[in-house]
Amino acid sequence: VKRGLLLQMLGGVHKRTREGMRLRGDINVCVVGDPGTAKSQFLKYVAGFLPRAVFTSGKASSAAGLTASVVKDDETGEFTIEAGALMLADHGVCCIDEFDKMDIVDQVAIHEAMEQQTISIAKAGIHATLNARCSILAAANPVGGRYDRRLTLRQNVAMSAPIMSRFDLFFVVLDDASETSDYNTARHIVSVHQLRDAAVTPPFGPAALRRFVRFARAIQPTLREDSARLLWQSYRNLRQDDAGTGRSAYRITVRQLESLIRLSEALARAHCADIITPDHVREAVRLLRRSIVHVEMDDIEVQADAEDAMDATSALEADEPEPTRAINIKRDDFERIRAMLAMHLHEASTRSEDDEGVRREDLVEWYLSQREDALADEEAFAREDQHARMVIKYMSTVEGC
């Protein structure tokens, strides 16, 4: 998380095309985590460290308070524009705590500020486009109070998909019980209460860090040919992984490619380098992959009775029917089998005019014929046959298909 905050303070390179279109170099970061994981402390430190930083709370902020509002002057009677938090943090960082507590209407108001970095106002006869060239550092709590590993990041956080795609980095801070980390955390907190400032001895002071950030932001790094080629390949691999599994935190879009470029530029600035090397790109890809929190789903457990056991090929040679037992199917295999069976059933229903349906034996036979190239031996064939029958049973008894 600290590395991501450093890259946010350094930022990428602002660019302007020949047509006058601006490409933002600011990096937006969102920290999601369990209660008591010091998310607000990150925001407080950044707000106190940078000269142009604004701290606000999402629960107490409205759309007008974040962007801008039009008010009537009591003395002159004319309408004037009052700047919001994003305008006041121009060329700085706007820290928004409790981002998940914001209303959806208020979240929509900062769409334009996060990507185009402008705020458009058309109220009371005033038409204006104001600059909001700032990075956004947000902190959010999961929906259920604690982060659920079995759900995706989008299901854990009350944010819309457009808002999530505008954040360059997501950091998930989990409060896992660990003897070593709990002991170190408790010892640090007690020493801070006991010794105050003497408990922490950082190698650099805030003044030295501010001078470093000011110097690094003046560097304008450029892409090398091999670094650009690595960026193309990394983006293609991220897209393929996203399309292949469907278990990522959010969809990989072109915005994530631009995030990779901004992170590479910020890493080059952190190393005071004028050229973006492949090492900088690899580190940017690693940071972005950390944002793609994979879902940890439980295996599917199906109770197999004696009839199912005798139907399976693995039990054909048994002298007696096997007793009732639970069969575990990996979540990936279950999703794959269910998707193939559902597709075949849908195609069969569209082809047939009557509602006779498909017999279970025909459905299993069709599935095994589709998978025969991937089955190496008879044992794998028998296991796939049994899994197909268990998935059909689960779909009919549990899901009601």
Coordinates of C-alpha atoms in Angstrom, one line a residue:
V1 CA 0.0 0.0 0.0
K2 CA 2.8 2.4 0.9
R3 CA 4.5 1.8 -2.5
G4 CA 1.2 2.6 -4.3
L5 CA 0.8 5.8 -2.3
L6 CA 4.4 6.9 -3.2
L7 CA 3.6 6.3 -6.9
Q8 CA 0.4 8.3 -6.5
M9 CA 2.3 11.2 -5.1
L10 CA 4.9 11.1 -7.9
G11 CA 2.3 10.5 -10.6
G12 CA 2.7 10.0 -14.3
V13 CA 3.5 12.4 -17.1
H14 CA 0.7 14.7 -18.3
K15 CA 0.4 14.7 -22.1
R16 CA -1.4 16.7 -24.7
T17 CA -2.1 15.5 -28.2
R18 CA -2.0 17.6 -31.4
E19 CA -5.8 17.9 -31.3
G20 CA -5.6 19.5 -27.8
M21 CA -6.8 16.4 -25.9
R22 CA -5.2 16.0 -22.5
L23 CA -4.1 12.6 -21.2
R24 CA -4.1 12.5 -17.4
G25 CA -1.0 11.4 -15.5
D26 CA -2.6 11.4 -12.0
I27 CA -3.0 8.0 -10.4
N28 CA -6.2 7.2 -8.5
V29 CA -5.9 4.7 -5.7
C30 CA -8.6 2.9 -3.6
V31 CA -7.9 1.1 -0.3
V32 CA -10.5 -1.5 0.6
G33 CA -10.2 -3.4 3.9
D34 CA -11.6 -4.7 7.1
P35 CA -12.3 -2.3 10.0
G36 CA -9.3 -1.4 12.1
T37 CA -6.7 -1.8 9.4
A38 CA -5.5 1.9 9.5
K39 CA -7.0 2.9 6.2
S40 CA -7.9 6.4 7.5
Q41 CA -4.3 6.8 8.7
F42 CA -3.0 6.4 5.2
L43 CA -5.3 9.2 4.1
K44 CA -4.5 11.5 7.0
Y45 CA -0.8 11.1 6.4
V46 CA -1.0 11.9 2.7
A47 CA -3.3 14.9 3.5
G48 CA -0.8 16.3 6.0
F49 CA 2.3 15.5 3.9
L50 CA 1.4 17.1 0.6
P51 CA 1.0 20.9 0.4
R52 CA -2.1 20.7 -1.8
A53 CA -4.2 18.0 -0.4
V54 CA -7.8 18.0 0.8
F55 CA -9.3 15.5 3.3
T56 CA -13.1 14.8 3.2
S57 CA -15.5 12.1 4.3
G58 CA -17.8 10.5 1.8
K59 CA -20.7 10.2 4.2
A60 CA -20.7 14.0 5.0
S61 CA -20.0 15.1 1.4
S62 CA -22.5 15.8 -1.3
A63 CA -22.0 16.1 -5.1
A64 CA -21.8 19.9 -4.9
G65 CA -19.4 19.8 -2.0
L66 CA -17.0 17.5 -4.0
T67 CA -17.2 19.3 -7.3
A68 CA -18.6 22.9 -7.3
S69 CA -21.8 24.7 -6.5
V70 CA -23.5 27.9 -7.7
V71 CA -24.7 30.2 -4.9
K72 CA -26.4 33.6 -4.8
D73 CA -24.4 36.4 -3.3
D74 CA -26.5 38.1 -0.6
E75 CA -25.1 41.6 -1.2
T76 CA -24.9 41.8 -5.0
G77 CA -27.6 39.3 -5.8
E78 CA -25.4 37.7 -8.5
F79 CA -24.6 34.0 -8.8
T80 CA -21.1 32.9 -8.0
I81 CA -19.3 29.6 -8.1
E82 CA -18.0 28.1 -4.9
A83 CA -15.2 25.5 -5.3
G84 CA -15.5 22.0 -4.0
A85 CA -12.9 19.6 -2.6
L86 CA -11.8 18.4 -6.1
M87 CA -11.2 21.9 -7.3
L88 CA -9.4 22.9 -4.1
A89 CA -7.1 19.9 -4.5
D90 CA -6.0 21.0 -8.1
H91 CA -2.4 19.7 -8.7
G92 CA -2.7 17.7 -5.5
V93 CA -4.5 14.8 -3.9
C94 CA -8.1 14.6 -2.7
C95 CA -8.5 12.1 0.1
I96 CA -12.1 10.7 0.4
D97 CA -12.7 8.5 3.5
E98 CA -15.8 6.3 3.7
F99 CA -16.1 6.2 0.0
D100 CA -18.6 3.4 0.1
K101 CA -21.0 5.4 2.3
M102 CA -21.5 8.0 -0.5
D103 CA -24.8 8.0 -2.4
I104 CA -24.7 6.6 -5.9
V105 CA -25.8 10.0 -7.2
D106 CA -22.9 11.7 -5.5
Q107 CA -20.5 9.0 -6.9
V108 CA -21.7 9.7 -10.4
A109 CA -20.9 13.4 -10.0
I110 CA -17.1 12.7 -9.9
H111 CA -17.0 10.5 -13.0
E112 CA -15.9 13.4 -15.1
A113 CA -13.4 14.6 -12.6
M114 CA -11.7 11.2 -12.3
E115 CA -11.1 10.7 -16.0
Q116 CA -11.3 14.0 -17.9
Q117 CA -10.2 16.0 -14.8
T118 CA -12.7 18.7 -15.5
I119 CA -15.9 19.8 -13.8
S120 CA -18.7 21.1 -16.1
I121 CA -21.4 23.4 -14.6
A122 CA -24.6 24.5 -16.2
K123 CA -26.7 26.2 -13.5
A124 CA -28.5 29.5 -13.0
G125 CA -27.2 30.8 -16.4
I126 CA -23.6 30.0 -15.7
H127 CA -21.9 27.6 -18.1
A128 CA -18.3 26.9 -17.1
T129 CA -15.7 24.1 -17.3
L130 CA -13.4 24.1 -14.3
N131 CA -10.1 22.2 -13.8
A132 CA -9.9 19.4 -11.3
R133 CA -6.4 18.0 -12.1
C134 CA -6.0 16.0 -8.9
S135 CA -5.5 12.4 -7.8
I136 CA -8.1 10.7 -5.7
L137 CA -7.2 8.5 -2.8
A138 CA -10.3 6.7 -1.5
A139 CA -10.9 4.4 1.4
A140 CA -13.9 2.0 1.6
N141 CA -15.2 -0.7 3.9
P142 CA -16.7 -4.0 2.5
V143 CA -20.4 -4.3 2.3
G144 CA -20.8 -6.9 5.0
G145 CA -18.5 -5.3 7.4
R146 CA -15.6 -7.7 6.7
Y147 CA -14.1 -8.7 3.4
D148 CA -15.5 -12.0 2.0
R149 CA -12.9 -13.9 0.1
R150 CA -15.6 -16.0 -1.6
L151 CA -17.0 -12.9 -3.4
T152 CA -15.5 -10.7 -6.1
L153 CA -14.2 -7.2 -5.3
R154 CA -17.1 -5.7 -7.0
Q155 CA -19.5 -7.7 -4.8
N156 CA -17.6 -6.7 -1.7
V157 CA -17.6 -2.9 -2.4
A158 CA -20.7 -0.8 -3.0
M159 CA -19.3 0.9 -6.1
S160 CA -20.5 0.9 -9.7
A161 CA -18.5 -0.6 -12.5
P162 CA -17.6 2.8 -14.1
I163 CA -16.2 4.1 -10.9
M164 CA -14.1 1.0 -10.3
S165 CA -12.6 1.2 -13.8
R166 CA -11.4 4.7 -13.1
F167 CA -9.2 3.6 -10.2
D168 CA -5.7 2.6 -11.3
L169 CA -4.9 0.6 -8.2
F170 CA -7.0 -1.3 -5.6
F171 CA -5.4 -2.5 -2.4
V172 CA -7.3 -5.0 -0.2
V173 CA -6.2 -4.9 3.4
L174 CA -7.3 -8.0 5.3
D175 CA -7.4 -8.4 9.1
D176 CA -6.2 -12.0 9.2
A177 CA -5.2 -13.6 12.5
S178 CA -1.5 -14.3 12.6
E179 CA 0.6 -14.8 15.7
T180 CA 3.7 -13.0 14.4
S181 CA 1.9 -10.0 12.8
D182 CA -0.5 -9.6 15.8
Y183 CA 2.4 -9.6 18.2
N184 CA 4.4 -7.0 16.2
T185 CA 1.3 -4.8 15.8
A186 CA 0.5 -4.9 19.5
R187 CA 4.2 -4.2 20.4
H188 CA 4.3 -1.2 18.1
I189 CA 1.0 0.3 19.4
V190 CA 2.1 -0.1 23.0
S191 CA 5.5 1.5 22.3
V192 CA 3.9 4.4 20.6
H193 CA 1.7 5.0 23.6
Q194 CA 4.7 4.6 25.9
L195 CA 7.5 6.4 24.1
R196 CA 5.5 8.7 21.8
D197 CA 7.8 10.1 19.0
A198 CA 10.8 8.2 20.2
A199 CA 9.1 4.9 19.3
V200 CA 9.5 5.5 15.6
T201 CA 12.9 6.4 14.0
P202 CA 12.4 6.8 10.2
P203 CA 15.5 7.1 8.1
F204 CA 14.1 10.2 6.3
G205 CA 12.2 13.1 7.7
P206 CA 9.1 14.7 6.1
A207 CA 11.1 17.6 4.7
A208 CA 13.6 15.3 2.9
L209 CA 10.7 13.3 1.4
R210 CA 9.0 16.4 0.2
R211 CA 12.2 17.6 -1.5
F212 CA 12.6 14.1 -3.2
V213 CA 8.9 14.2 -4.4
R214 CA 9.4 17.7 -5.8
F215 CA 12.6 16.7 -7.6
A216 CA 11.1 13.4 -9.0
R217 CA 8.0 15.1 -10.3
A218 CA 10.2 17.3 -12.5
I219 CA 11.5 14.2 -14.4
Q220 CA 9.8 13.5 -17.7
P221 CA 10.5 9.8 -18.4
T222 CA 10.0 8.3 -21.9
L223 CA 9.3 4.8 -23.1
R224 CA 11.9 2.6 -24.7
E225 CA 11.0 0.3 -27.6
D226 CA 11.5 -2.9 -25.6
S227 CA 9.4 -1.4 -22.7
A228 CA 6.6 -0.5 -25.1
R229 CA 6.6 -4.0 -26.5
L230 CA 6.4 -5.5 -23.0
L231 CA 3.4 -3.2 -22.3
W232 CA 1.6 -4.6 -25.4
Q233 CA 2.3 -8.2 -24.3
S234 CA 1.3 -7.6 -20.7
Y235 CA -2.0 -6.0 -21.6
R236 CA -2.8 -8.8 -24.0
N237 CA -2.0 -11.4 -21.3
L238 CA -4.2 -9.6 -18.8
R239 CA -7.1 -9.5 -21.3
Q240 CA -6.7 -13.2 -22.1
D241 CA -6.6 -14.1 -18.4
D242 CA -9.7 -12.0 -17.8
A243 CA -11.6 -13.5 -20.6
G244 CA -10.5 -17.1 -19.9
T245 CA -11.4 -17.4 -16.2
G246 CA -13.9 -14.7 -15.5
R247 CA -12.8 -14.7 -11.8
S248 CA -11.0 -11.3 -11.7
A249 CA -12.0 -8.4 -9.5
Y250 CA -13.1 -6.2 -12.4
R251 CA -13.0 -6.3 -16.2
I252 CA -9.6 -5.4 -17.9
T253 CA -10.2 -2.5 -20.2
V254 CA -8.1 0.1 -22.1
R255 CA -8.1 2.2 -18.9
Q256 CA -5.9 -0.5 -17.3
L257 CA -3.4 -0.2 -20.1
E258 CA -3.2 3.5 -19.4
S259 CA -2.8 2.7 -15.8
L260 CA 0.2 0.5 -16.6
I261 CA 1.8 3.4 -18.5
R262 CA 1.2 5.8 -15.6
L263 CA 2.5 3.4 -13.1
S264 CA 5.6 2.7 -15.2
E265 CA 6.3 6.5 -15.5
A266 CA 5.9 6.9 -11.7
L267 CA 8.3 4.0 -11.0
A268 CA 10.8 5.6 -13.4
R269 CA 10.4 8.9 -11.4
A270 CA 10.9 7.0 -8.2
H271 CA 14.2 5.7 -9.5
C272 CA 15.1 9.2 -10.9
A273 CA 15.4 7.6 -14.4
D274 CA 14.7 9.4 -17.7
I275 CA 14.0 6.1 -19.5
I276 CA 11.3 3.6 -18.6
T277 CA 13.0 0.2 -18.5
P278 CA 11.3 -3.3 -18.8
D279 CA 11.9 -3.7 -15.0
H280 CA 9.6 -0.7 -14.4
V281 CA 6.9 -2.2 -16.6
R282 CA 7.2 -5.6 -14.8
E283 CA 6.8 -4.0 -11.4
A284 CA 3.7 -2.0 -12.7
V285 CA 2.2 -5.2 -14.0
R286 CA 2.8 -6.9 -10.6
L287 CA 1.1 -4.0 -8.8
L288 CA -1.9 -4.1 -11.1
R289 CA -2.2 -7.9 -10.7
R290 CA -2.3 -7.4 -7.0
S291 CA -5.4 -5.3 -7.6
I292 CA -7.1 -8.2 -9.5
V293 CA -8.1 -10.1 -6.3
H294 CA -9.1 -13.6 -7.3
V295 CA -12.1 -15.2 -5.8
E296 CA -11.6 -18.1 -3.4
M297 CA -14.7 -20.2 -3.9
D298 CA -15.6 -23.3 -1.9
D299 CA -15.7 -26.6 -3.6
I300 CA -19.1 -28.1 -4.4
E301 CA -20.1 -31.0 -2.3
V302 CA -22.8 -33.4 -3.7
Q303 CA -24.2 -36.4 -1.8
A304 CA -23.9 -39.5 -4.0
D305 CA -26.4 -42.3 -3.2
A306 CA -26.0 -45.9 -4.2
E307 CA -27.7 -45.4 -7.5
D308 CA -25.3 -42.7 -8.5
A309 CA -22.4 -44.8 -7.4
M310 CA -23.5 -47.7 -9.5
D311 CA -24.1 -45.5 -12.5
A312 CA -20.6 -44.1 -12.4
T313 CA -18.1 -46.0 -14.4
S314 CA -15.7 -46.2 -11.4
A315 CA -18.2 -48.3 -9.5
L316 CA -19.2 -50.8 -12.3
E317 CA -16.8 -53.4 -11.1
A318 CA -17.8 -53.1 -7.4
D319 CA -19.4 -56.2 -5.9
E320 CA -21.7 -54.2 -3.6
P321 CA -23.2 -50.7 -4.1
E322 CA -21.2 -48.1 -2.3
P323 CA -22.7 -46.4 0.7
T324 CA -23.9 -42.8 0.6
R325 CA -20.9 -40.5 0.6
A326 CA -20.1 -36.8 -0.3
I327 CA -18.2 -36.1 -3.5
N328 CA -16.3 -32.9 -3.7
I329 CA -16.0 -31.2 -7.1
K330 CA -13.6 -28.2 -7.6
R331 CA -15.4 -25.0 -8.2
D332 CA -13.6 -24.5 -11.6
D333 CA -14.6 -27.9 -12.8
F334 CA -18.2 -27.5 -11.6
E335 CA -18.6 -24.1 -13.4
R336 CA -17.2 -25.6 -16.6
I337 CA -19.4 -28.7 -16.5
R338 CA -22.5 -26.7 -15.6
A339 CA -21.9 -24.2 -18.4
M340 CA -21.5 -26.9 -21.1
L341 CA -24.5 -28.8 -19.9
A342 CA -26.7 -25.6 -19.8
M343 CA -25.6 -24.6 -23.3
H344 CA -26.5 -28.1 -24.7
L345 CA -29.9 -28.0 -22.9
H346 CA -30.6 -24.6 -24.3
E347 CA -29.7 -25.6 -27.8
A348 CA -31.8 -28.8 -27.5
S349 CA -34.8 -26.8 -26.4
T350 CA -34.5 -24.3 -29.3
R351 CA -34.2 -27.1 -31.8
S352 CA -37.1 -29.2 -30.5
E353 CA -40.7 -28.0 -30.8
D354 CA -42.1 -30.3 -28.1
D355 CA -41.0 -30.2 -24.5
E356 CA -39.7 -33.8 -24.2
G357 CA -36.4 -32.6 -22.7
V358 CA -33.1 -34.5 -22.8
R359 CA -32.4 -37.9 -21.0
R360 CA -29.7 -37.9 -18.4
E361 CA -27.8 -40.7 -20.2
D362 CA -27.8 -38.8 -23.5
L363 CA -26.7 -35.6 -21.7
V364 CA -23.7 -37.4 -20.1
E365 CA -22.8 -39.1 -23.3
W366 CA -22.8 -35.8 -25.2
Y367 CA -20.6 -34.2 -22.5
L368 CA -18.1 -37.0 -22.5
S369 CA -17.9 -36.9 -26.3
Q370 CA -17.0 -33.2 -26.0
R371 CA -14.3 -33.9 -23.4
E372 CA -12.7 -37.1 -24.8
D373 CA -9.7 -35.3 -26.2
A374 CA -8.8 -33.9 -22.8
L375 CA -9.1 -37.3 -21.0
A376 CA -5.9 -39.2 -20.9
D377 CA -6.9 -42.6 -19.5
E378 CA -9.9 -44.7 -18.3
E379 CA -9.5 -43.4 -14.8
A380 CA -9.9 -39.8 -15.9
F381 CA -12.9 -40.8 -18.1
A382 CA -14.6 -42.5 -15.1
R383 CA -14.0 -39.5 -12.9
E384 CA -15.4 -37.1 -15.6
D385 CA -18.4 -39.3 -16.0
Q386 CA -19.1 -39.3 -12.2
H387 CA -18.6 -35.5 -12.0
A388 CA -21.0 -34.9 -14.9
R389 CA -23.7 -37.0 -13.2
M390 CA -23.1 -35.3 -9.9
V391 CA -23.5 -31.8 -11.5
I392 CA -26.7 -32.9 -13.2
K393 CA -28.0 -34.1 -9.8
Y394 CA -27.0 -30.8 -8.2
M395 CA -28.7 -28.7 -10.9
S396 CA -31.9 -30.7 -10.6
T397 CA -32.2 -31.0 -6.8
V398 CA -30.5 -27.8 -5.5
E399 CA -30.8 -25.3 -8.3
G400 CA -34.1 -26.6 -9.6
C401 CA -33.1 -26.6 -13.2

